PDB file of C-alpha atoms in Angstrom:
ATOM      1  CA  UNK A   1       0.799  -7.051  31.723  1.00 38.00           C
ATOM      2  CA  UNK A   2       0.039 -10.138  29.554  1.00 39.00           C
ATOM      3  CA  UNK A   3      -2.285  -9.894  26.539  1.00 37.00           C
ATOM      4  CA  UNK A   4      -4.362 -12.906  25.154  1.00 41.00           C
ATOM      5  CA  UNK A   5      -5.208 -12.943  21.430  1.00 41.00           C
ATOM      6  CA  UNK A   6      -8.522 -11.212  21.726  1.00 40.00           C
ATOM      7  CA  UNK A   7      -7.243  -8.700  24.320  1.00 40.00           C
ATOM      8  CA  UNK A   8      -4.589  -7.594  21.919  1.00 39.00           C
ATOM      9  CA  UNK A   9      -6.441  -7.581  18.696  1.00 40.00           C
ATOM     10  CA  UNK A  10      -9.063  -4.755  20.416  1.00 40.00           C
ATOM     11  CA  UNK A  11      -7.126  -3.184  23.425  1.00 39.00           C
ATOM     12  CA  UNK A  12      -4.808  -0.195  21.470  1.00 39.00           C
ATOM     13  CA  UNK A  13      -8.343   0.703  18.834  1.00 42.00           C
ATOM     14  CA  UNK A  14      -9.618   3.795  20.516  1.00 40.00           C
ATOM     15  CA  UNK A  15     -10.083   7.605  20.604  1.00 37.00           C
ATOM     16  CA  UNK A  16      -7.434   9.241  18.045  1.00 37.00           C
ATOM     17  CA  UNK A  17      -5.931   5.936  16.372  1.00 44.00           C
ATOM     18  CA  UNK A  18      -9.554   5.111  15.197  1.00 42.00           C
ATOM     19  CA  UNK A  19      -9.520   8.472  13.344  1.00 38.00           C
ATOM     20  CA  UNK A  20      -5.908   7.929  11.574  1.00 42.00           C
ATOM     21  CA  UNK A  21      -6.696   4.322  10.669  1.00 46.00           C
ATOM     22  CA  UNK A  22     -10.386   5.085   9.315  1.00 38.00           C
ATOM     23  CA  UNK A  23      -9.019   7.964   6.804  1.00 37.00           C
ATOM     24  CA  UNK A  24      -7.000   5.438   4.963  1.00 39.00           C
ATOM     25  CA  UNK A  25      -9.704   4.835   3.003  1.00 34.00           C
ATOM     26  CA  UNK A  26      -9.767   8.240   1.087  1.00 31.00           C
ATOM     27  CA  UNK A  27      -6.119   9.432   1.238  1.00 35.00           C
ATOM     28  CA  UNK A  28      -4.881  12.575  -0.801  1.00 33.00           C
ATOM     29  CA  UNK A  29      -1.959  11.782  -3.582  1.00 35.00           C
ATOM     30  CA  UNK A  30       0.550  13.733  -4.714  1.00 38.00           C
ATOM     31  CA  UNK A  31      -0.334  16.514  -6.983  1.00 35.00           C
ATOM     32  CA  UNK A  32      -4.047  15.593  -7.390  1.00 37.00           C
ATOM     33  CA  UNK A  33      -7.226  17.626  -6.711  1.00 38.00           C
ATOM     34  CA  UNK A  34      -9.111  14.159  -6.450  1.00 42.00           C
ATOM     35  CA  UNK A  35     -12.059  16.435  -8.640  1.00 38.00           C
ATOM     36  CA  UNK A  36     -14.666  13.881  -9.933  1.00 40.00           C
ATOM     37  CA  UNK A  37     -14.478  15.613 -13.284  1.00 50.00           C
ATOM     38  CA  UNK A  38     -10.580  15.847 -13.322  1.00 73.00           C
ATOM     39  CA  UNK A  39     -10.178  12.144 -12.436  1.00 85.00           C
ATOM     40  CA  UNK A  40     -11.321  11.235 -16.141  1.00 90.00           C
ATOM     41  CA  UNK A  41      -9.163  14.059 -17.932  1.00 94.00           C
ATOM     42  CA  UNK A  42      -6.355  12.492 -19.959  1.00 95.00           C
ATOM     43  CA  UNK A  43      -2.735  14.018 -19.165  1.00 95.00           C
ATOM     44  CA  UNK A  44      -1.057  12.093 -21.802  1.00 95.00           C
ATOM     45  CA  UNK A  45      -1.147   9.613 -24.888  1.00 96.00           C
ATOM     46  CA  UNK A  46       1.385   7.051 -24.910  1.00 96.00           C
ATOM     47  CA  UNK A  47       2.562   3.925 -26.408  1.00 97.00           C
ATOM     48  CA  UNK A  48       0.811   1.827 -23.724  1.00 97.00           C
ATOM     49  CA  UNK A  49      -2.550   3.810 -24.239  1.00 97.00           C
ATOM     50  CA  UNK A  50      -3.954   7.190 -22.406  1.00 97.00           C
ATOM     51  CA  UNK A  51      -3.097   8.064 -19.633  1.00 97.00           C
ATOM     52  CA  UNK A  52      -5.684   9.751 -16.988  1.00 97.00           C
ATOM     53  CA  UNK A  53      -5.134  11.724 -13.835  1.00 96.00           C
ATOM     54  CA  UNK A  54      -6.742   8.507 -12.225  1.00 96.00           C
ATOM     55  CA  UNK A  55      -3.991   6.208 -13.185  1.00 97.00           C
ATOM     56  CA  UNK A  56      -1.604   8.763 -12.542  1.00 96.00           C
ATOM     57  CA  UNK A  57      -3.124   8.757  -8.880  1.00 94.00           C
ATOM     58  CA  UNK A  58      -3.000   4.944  -8.512  1.00 96.00           C
ATOM     59  CA  UNK A  59       0.382   4.710  -9.425  1.00 97.00           C
ATOM     60  CA  UNK A  60       1.378   6.727  -6.722  1.00 95.00           C
ATOM     61  CA  UNK A  61      -0.638   5.405  -4.209  1.00 93.00           C
ATOM     62  CA  UNK A  62       0.330   2.248  -4.709  1.00 96.00           C
ATOM     63  CA  UNK A  63       4.247   3.446  -4.060  1.00 97.00           C
ATOM     64  CA  UNK A  64       3.296   5.204  -1.471  1.00 96.00           C
ATOM     65  CA  UNK A  65       1.718   2.158   0.468  1.00 96.00           C
ATOM     66  CA  UNK A  66       5.019   0.898   0.310  1.00 97.00           C
ATOM     67  CA  UNK A  67       6.968   3.573   1.370  1.00 98.00           C
ATOM     68  CA  UNK A  68       5.437   2.603   4.912  1.00 97.00           C
ATOM     69  CA  UNK A  69       4.351  -0.869   4.565  1.00 97.00           C
ATOM     70  CA  UNK A  70       7.682  -1.897   3.954  1.00 98.00           C
ATOM     71  CA  UNK A  71       9.273  -0.112   7.103  1.00 97.00           C
ATOM     72  CA  UNK A  72       6.649  -1.507   9.102  1.00 98.00           C
ATOM     73  CA  UNK A  73       7.665  -5.240   7.688  1.00 98.00           C
ATOM     74  CA  UNK A  74      10.983  -4.726   8.492  1.00 97.00           C
ATOM     75  CA  UNK A  75       9.845  -3.712  12.283  1.00 97.00           C
ATOM     76  CA  UNK A  76       7.774  -7.061  12.376  1.00 97.00           C
ATOM     77  CA  UNK A  77      10.977  -8.826  11.178  1.00 97.00           C
ATOM     78  CA  UNK A  78      13.041  -7.540  13.914  1.00 97.00           C
ATOM     79  CA  UNK A  79      10.614  -7.396  16.870  1.00 96.00           C
ATOM     80  CA  UNK A  80       8.385 -10.412  16.632  1.00 95.00           C
ATOM     81  CA  UNK A  81       9.793 -13.988  16.746  1.00 94.00           C
ATOM     82  CA  UNK A  82       6.443 -15.699  16.092  1.00 96.00           C
ATOM     83  CA  UNK A  83       6.057 -17.609  13.007  1.00 97.00           C
ATOM     84  CA  UNK A  84       2.886 -16.035  11.524  1.00 97.00           C
ATOM     85  CA  UNK A  85       4.370 -12.642  12.305  1.00 97.00           C
ATOM     86  CA  UNK A  86       7.879 -13.680  10.802  1.00 97.00           C
ATOM     87  CA  UNK A  87       5.318 -14.670   7.280  1.00 97.00           C
ATOM     88  CA  UNK A  88       3.745 -11.396   7.546  1.00 97.00           C
ATOM     89  CA  UNK A  89       7.065  -9.743   7.206  1.00 97.00           C
ATOM     90  CA  UNK A  90       8.256 -12.225   4.326  1.00 97.00           C
ATOM     91  CA  UNK A  91       5.436 -11.425   2.198  1.00 97.00           C
ATOM     92  CA  UNK A  92       5.096  -7.574   2.699  1.00 97.00           C
ATOM     93  CA  UNK A  93       9.015  -7.435   2.146  1.00 97.00           C
ATOM     94  CA  UNK A  94       8.439  -9.106  -1.009  1.00 97.00           C
ATOM     95  CA  UNK A  95       5.125  -8.037  -2.416  1.00 96.00           C
ATOM     96  CA  UNK A  96       5.982  -4.332  -1.696  1.00 97.00           C
ATOM     97  CA  UNK A  97       9.241  -4.827  -2.954  1.00 97.00           C
ATOM     98  CA  UNK A  98       8.474  -6.220  -5.989  1.00 96.00           C
ATOM     99  CA  UNK A  99       5.404  -3.709  -6.674  1.00 97.00           C
ATOM    100  CA  UNK A 100       7.501  -0.871  -6.212  1.00 97.00           C
ATOM    101  CA  UNK A 101      10.045  -2.006  -9.218  1.00 97.00           C
ATOM    102  CA  UNK A 102       6.984  -1.893 -10.957  1.00 96.00           C
ATOM    103  CA  UNK A 103       6.034   1.321  -9.834  1.00 97.00           C
ATOM    104  CA  UNK A 104       9.503   2.673 -10.448  1.00 97.00           C
ATOM    105  CA  UNK A 105       9.393   1.150 -14.071  1.00 96.00           C
ATOM    106  CA  UNK A 106       5.998   2.390 -14.912  1.00 97.00           C
ATOM    107  CA  UNK A 107       6.935   6.032 -13.035  1.00 96.00           C
ATOM    108  CA  UNK A 108       9.923   6.066 -15.799  1.00 96.00           C
ATOM    109  CA  UNK A 109       7.682   4.958 -19.229  1.00 97.00           C
ATOM    110  CA  UNK A 110       4.538   7.246 -18.164  1.00 97.00           C
ATOM    111  CA  UNK A 111       6.606  10.352 -16.777  1.00 96.00           C
ATOM    112  CA  UNK A 112       5.098  10.195 -13.459  1.00 96.00           C
ATOM    113  CA  UNK A 113       6.615  11.748 -10.323  1.00 95.00           C
ATOM    114  CA  UNK A 114       6.906   9.022  -7.130  1.00 96.00           C
ATOM    115  CA  UNK A 115       7.033  10.728  -3.901  1.00 97.00           C
ATOM    116  CA  UNK A 116      10.006   9.084  -2.315  1.00 97.00           C
ATOM    117  CA  UNK A 117       8.602   9.636   1.623  1.00 96.00           C
ATOM    118  CA  UNK A 118       5.028   8.264   3.090  1.00 95.00           C
ATOM    119  CA  UNK A 119       2.604  10.798   3.792  1.00 93.00           C
ATOM    120  CA  UNK A 120       2.683  12.375   7.560  1.00 93.00           C
ATOM    121  CA  UNK A 121      -0.527  10.251   8.430  1.00 91.00           C
ATOM    122  CA  UNK A 122       1.240   7.191   6.948  1.00 94.00           C
ATOM    123  CA  UNK A 123       4.155   8.023   8.956  1.00 95.00           C
ATOM    124  CA  UNK A 124       2.283   8.270  12.039  1.00 94.00           C
ATOM    125  CA  UNK A 125       1.230   4.516  11.420  1.00 94.00           C
ATOM    126  CA  UNK A 126       4.536   3.312  11.606  1.00 96.00           C
ATOM    127  CA  UNK A 127       5.413   5.697  14.538  1.00 96.00           C
ATOM    128  CA  UNK A 128       1.954   4.413  16.379  1.00 96.00           C
ATOM    129  CA  UNK A 129       3.172   0.646  16.261  1.00 96.00           C
ATOM    130  CA  UNK A 130       6.939   1.334  16.944  1.00 95.00           C
ATOM    131  CA  UNK A 131       5.879   2.902  19.964  1.00 95.00           C
ATOM    132  CA  UNK A 132       4.394  -0.314  21.122  1.00 95.00           C
ATOM    133  CA  UNK A 133       5.862  -3.571  22.405  1.00 94.00           C
ATOM    134  CA  UNK A 134       5.410  -7.455  22.548  1.00 94.00           C
ATOM    135  CA  UNK A 135       1.698  -8.691  21.899  1.00 94.00           C
ATOM    136  CA  UNK A 136       0.225  -4.689  21.804  1.00 95.00           C
ATOM    137  CA  UNK A 137       2.874  -4.134  18.863  1.00 96.00           C
ATOM    138  CA  UNK A 138       1.926  -7.255  16.833  1.00 96.00           C
ATOM    139  CA  UNK A 139      -1.572  -6.352  17.010  1.00 95.00           C
ATOM    140  CA  UNK A 140      -1.044  -2.754  16.396  1.00 95.00           C
ATOM    141  CA  UNK A 141       0.831  -3.420  13.298  1.00 96.00           C
ATOM    142  CA  UNK A 142      -1.579  -5.714  11.885  1.00 97.00           C
ATOM    143  CA  UNK A 143      -5.075  -4.140  12.450  1.00 95.00           C
ATOM    144  CA  UNK A 144      -2.920  -0.757  10.668  1.00 95.00           C
ATOM    145  CA  UNK A 145      -1.772  -2.976   7.788  1.00 95.00           C
ATOM    146  CA  UNK A 146      -5.358  -4.820   7.639  1.00 95.00           C
ATOM    147  CA  UNK A 147      -7.020  -1.341   7.076  1.00 93.00           C
ATOM    148  CA  UNK A 148      -5.035  -0.636   4.566  1.00 92.00           C
ATOM    149  CA  UNK A 149      -5.397  -3.253   2.606  1.00 94.00           C
ATOM    150  CA  UNK A 150      -8.817  -3.463   2.481  1.00 92.00           C
ATOM    151  CA  UNK A 151      -9.420   0.214   2.286  1.00 90.00           C
ATOM    152  CA  UNK A 152      -7.434  -0.224  -1.204  1.00 90.00           C
ATOM    153  CA  UNK A 153      -9.526  -2.485  -3.134  1.00 89.00           C
ATOM    154  CA  UNK A 154     -12.207  -0.590  -4.140  1.00 91.00           C
ATOM    155  CA  UNK A 155      -9.437   1.613  -5.915  1.00 92.00           C
ATOM    156  CA  UNK A 156      -7.516  -1.150  -7.570  1.00 96.00           C
ATOM    157  CA  UNK A 157     -11.018  -2.279  -8.831  1.00 96.00           C
ATOM    158  CA  UNK A 158     -11.921   0.813 -10.153  1.00 96.00           C
ATOM    159  CA  UNK A 159      -8.767   1.429 -11.582  1.00 97.00           C
ATOM    160  CA  UNK A 160      -8.859  -2.229 -13.323  1.00 97.00           C
ATOM    161  CA  UNK A 161     -12.258  -1.524 -14.983  1.00 96.00           C
ATOM    162  CA  UNK A 162     -11.718   1.808 -16.765  1.00 96.00           C
ATOM    163  CA  UNK A 163      -8.200   2.187 -17.495  1.00 97.00           C
ATOM    164  CA  UNK A 164      -7.162   2.163 -21.204  1.00 97.00           C
ATOM    165  CA  UNK A 165      -3.349   2.341 -20.311  1.00 98.00           C
ATOM    166  CA  UNK A 166      -1.941  -1.621 -20.630  1.00 98.00           C
ATOM    167  CA  UNK A 167       1.018  -0.778 -17.741  1.00 98.00           C
ATOM    168  CA  UNK A 168      -1.180   0.478 -15.557  1.00 98.00           C
ATOM    169  CA  UNK A 169      -3.926  -2.401 -16.105  1.00 97.00           C
ATOM    170  CA  UNK A 170      -1.127  -4.634 -15.062  1.00 97.00           C
ATOM    171  CA  UNK A 171       0.175  -3.194 -12.211  1.00 97.00           C
ATOM    172  CA  UNK A 172      -3.567  -3.259 -10.763  1.00 97.00           C
ATOM    173  CA  UNK A 173      -3.898  -6.928 -11.439  1.00 97.00           C
ATOM    174  CA  UNK A 174      -0.133  -7.578  -9.706  1.00 96.00           C
ATOM    175  CA  UNK A 175      -1.748  -4.855  -6.833  1.00 97.00           C
ATOM    176  CA  UNK A 176      -4.902  -6.894  -6.306  1.00 96.00           C
ATOM    177  CA  UNK A 177      -3.046  -9.952  -6.263  1.00 96.00           C
ATOM    178  CA  UNK A 178      -0.670  -8.801  -3.523  1.00 96.00           C
ATOM    179  CA  UNK A 179      -3.165  -7.249  -1.523  1.00 96.00           C
ATOM    180  CA  UNK A 180      -5.093 -10.167  -1.259  1.00 95.00           C
ATOM    181  CA  UNK A 181      -1.919 -12.464  -0.421  1.00 96.00           C
ATOM    182  CA  UNK A 182      -1.037  -9.708   2.424  1.00 97.00           C
ATOM    183  CA  UNK A 183      -4.525  -9.771   3.850  1.00 96.00           C
ATOM    184  CA  UNK A 184      -4.628 -13.368   4.153  1.00 95.00           C
ATOM    185  CA  UNK A 185      -1.425 -14.003   5.559  1.00 97.00           C
ATOM    186  CA  UNK A 186      -2.784 -10.877   8.015  1.00 97.00           C
ATOM    187  CA  UNK A 187      -5.555 -13.086   9.095  1.00 95.00           C
ATOM    188  CA  UNK A 188      -3.517 -16.003   9.539  1.00 96.00           C
ATOM    189  CA  UNK A 189      -2.354 -14.547  12.738  1.00 97.00           C
ATOM    190  CA  UNK A 190      -5.240 -14.359  14.674  1.00 96.00           C
ATOM    191  CA  UNK A 191      -5.184 -10.818  15.881  1.00 96.00           C
ATOM    192  CA  UNK A 192      -7.816  -9.501  13.520  1.00 92.00           C
ATOM    193  CA  UNK A 193     -11.126  -7.788  14.797  1.00 90.00           C
ATOM    194  CA  UNK A 194     -12.959  -8.421  11.559  1.00 89.00           C
ATOM    195  CA  UNK A 195     -15.613  -5.985  13.056  1.00 88.00           C
ATOM    196  CA  UNK A 196     -13.206  -3.565  14.328  1.00 86.00           C
ATOM    197  CA  UNK A 197     -11.624  -3.323  10.450  1.00 89.00           C
ATOM    198  CA  UNK A 198     -14.734  -3.117   8.577  1.00 89.00           C
ATOM    199  CA  UNK A 199     -16.327  -0.198  10.864  1.00 87.00           C
ATOM    200  CA  UNK A 200     -12.499   1.702  10.145  1.00 86.00           C
ATOM    201  CA  UNK A 201     -12.711   0.701   6.430  1.00 84.00           C
ATOM    202  CA  UNK A 202     -16.314   1.835   5.980  1.00 83.00           C
ATOM    203  CA  UNK A 203     -16.688   5.030   8.111  1.00 76.00           C
ATOM    204  CA  UNK A 204     -13.634   7.136   7.122  1.00 66.00           C
ATOM    205  CA  UNK A 205     -13.591  10.474   9.007  1.00 64.00           C
ATOM    206  CA  UNK A 206     -11.863  13.401   6.675  1.00 75.00           C
ATOM    207  CA  UNK A 207      -8.736  13.840   7.460  1.00 79.00           C
ATOM    208  CA  UNK A 208      -6.706  17.505   5.969  1.00 85.00           C
ATOM    209  CA  UNK A 209      -5.064  17.302   2.592  1.00 83.00           C
ATOM    210  CA  UNK A 210      -1.843  17.941   4.337  1.00 83.00           C
ATOM    211  CA  UNK A 211      -1.586  14.780   6.543  1.00 86.00           C
ATOM    212  CA  UNK A 212      -2.756  12.588   3.546  1.00 85.00           C
ATOM    213  CA  UNK A 213      -0.615  13.900   0.608  1.00 88.00           C
ATOM    214  CA  UNK A 214       3.144  12.287   0.405  1.00 92.00           C
ATOM    215  CA  UNK A 215       5.460  15.029  -0.016  1.00 91.00           C
ATOM    216  CA  UNK A 216       6.878  15.966  -3.374  1.00 91.00           C
ATOM    217  CA  UNK A 217      10.262  14.657  -3.639  1.00 93.00           C
ATOM    218  CA  UNK A 218      13.395  17.162  -3.599  1.00 92.00           C
ATOM    219  CA  UNK A 219      14.480  18.322  -7.049  1.00 90.00           C
ATOM    220  CA  UNK A 220      17.367  15.970  -8.333  1.00 90.00           C
ATOM    221  CA  UNK A 221      16.934  13.490  -5.353  1.00 92.00           C
ATOM    222  CA  UNK A 222      17.146   9.836  -6.792  1.00 93.00           C
ATOM    223  CA  UNK A 223      14.012   7.686  -6.365  1.00 94.00           C
ATOM    224  CA  UNK A 224      14.192   5.796  -3.264  1.00 95.00           C
ATOM    225  CA  UNK A 225      14.280   1.916  -3.861  1.00 97.00           C
ATOM    226  CA  UNK A 226      12.652  -0.666  -2.082  1.00 97.00           C
ATOM    227  CA  UNK A 227      14.304  -3.861  -2.555  1.00 96.00           C
ATOM    228  CA  UNK A 228      13.388  -7.559  -2.284  1.00 96.00           C
ATOM    229  CA  UNK A 229      15.943  -8.865   0.441  1.00 95.00           C
ATOM    230  CA  UNK A 230      18.527 -11.019  -0.983  1.00 95.00           C
ATOM    231  CA  UNK A 231      17.500 -13.954   0.772  1.00 94.00           C
ATOM    232  CA  UNK A 232      13.835 -13.465  -0.176  1.00 95.00           C
ATOM    233  CA  UNK A 233      14.963 -13.053  -3.908  1.00 92.00           C
ATOM    234  CA  UNK A 234      13.368 -16.386  -4.572  1.00 92.00           C
ATOM    235  CA  UNK A 235      10.388 -16.208  -2.176  1.00 91.00           C
ATOM    236  CA  UNK A 236       7.059 -17.389  -3.875  1.00 85.00           C
ATOM    237  CA  UNK A 237       4.029 -15.021  -2.800  1.00 81.00           C
ATOM    238  CA  UNK A 238       2.001 -14.567  -5.713  1.00 63.00           C
ATOM    239  CA  UNK A 239       2.698 -15.305  -9.430  1.00 47.00           C
ATOM    240  CA  UNK A 240       4.630 -12.204 -10.307  1.00 47.00           C
ATOM    241  CA  UNK A 241       3.545 -10.265 -13.566  1.00 50.00           C
ATOM    242  CA  UNK A 242       6.919  -9.999 -15.812  1.00 48.00           C
ATOM    243  CA  UNK A 243       6.595  -7.710 -18.234  1.00 52.00           C
ATOM    244  CA  UNK A 244       5.480  -4.113 -17.419  1.00 50.00           C
ATOM    245  CA  UNK A 245       6.285  -2.690 -20.648  1.00 48.00           C
ATOM    246  CA  UNK A 246       4.580  -4.757 -23.655  1.00 51.00           C
ATOM    247  CA  UNK A 247       3.031  -1.862 -25.712  1.00 52.00           C
ATOM    248  CA  UNK A 248      -0.859  -2.296 -26.207  1.00 52.00           C
ATOM    249  CA  UNK A 249      -2.205  -2.672 -29.607  1.00 50.00           C
ATOM    250  CA  UNK A 250      -2.919   0.662 -30.192  1.00 48.00           C
ATOM    251  CA  UNK A 251      -3.105   4.179 -27.595  1.00 47.00           C
ATOM    252  CA  UNK A 252      -6.953   3.521 -27.397  1.00 44.00           C
ATOM    253  CA  UNK A 253      -7.208   0.163 -26.665  1.00 43.00           C
ATOM    254  CA  UNK A 254     -10.146  -0.703 -24.042  1.00 41.00           C
TER     255      UNK A 254
END
């Protein structure tokens, strides 16, 4: 069965999959209760500024995004021959590889425990795309990732506006640039139904916390690395943030 771009962009979206996708806007994070009062609580004072629960959650969320979007990019690279899809794969592999390096550096500096696996919900996103073929696969993968990237924008903006930790601020800047870059290349595929994406981002249902929370890493397990492929080391997507480590002028710097 042949799919036109418009048909492929809409055919798979329905029923339970919509419920799965739309929950992206409000995932629970590793070890986080997501209470309004708790998010502002300072959990550590560091040389880069105070670290709040919201700051920690943001680092974990960026890490978790890479743990499923990086494998999705590998699937696209292997399965799709369309030039625009190959471009998506490159931007995702490079973007999440670089973000992951930042998350791992920050986690060491700030004492944040990172997950080594995506949440069950996120793993299902990859499995859903993997279970399709041809244009349906391309449409499924692109739409899932477009919803995911759109859903994290409000979190990035809030963290960037409120954090007093310079490392988290740098990560927010780089994440914002990377997400915008990924949205741009995803939309260039021509497979995005903007009305559906907008609905799925703005009307999310509740999901059980055990489905949306990445499992904690096994004790003593090495931190999983999402490497930028060697052939893409010099690939330019967004301007890299080189420091991830310059101390703030004072622990209370705004």
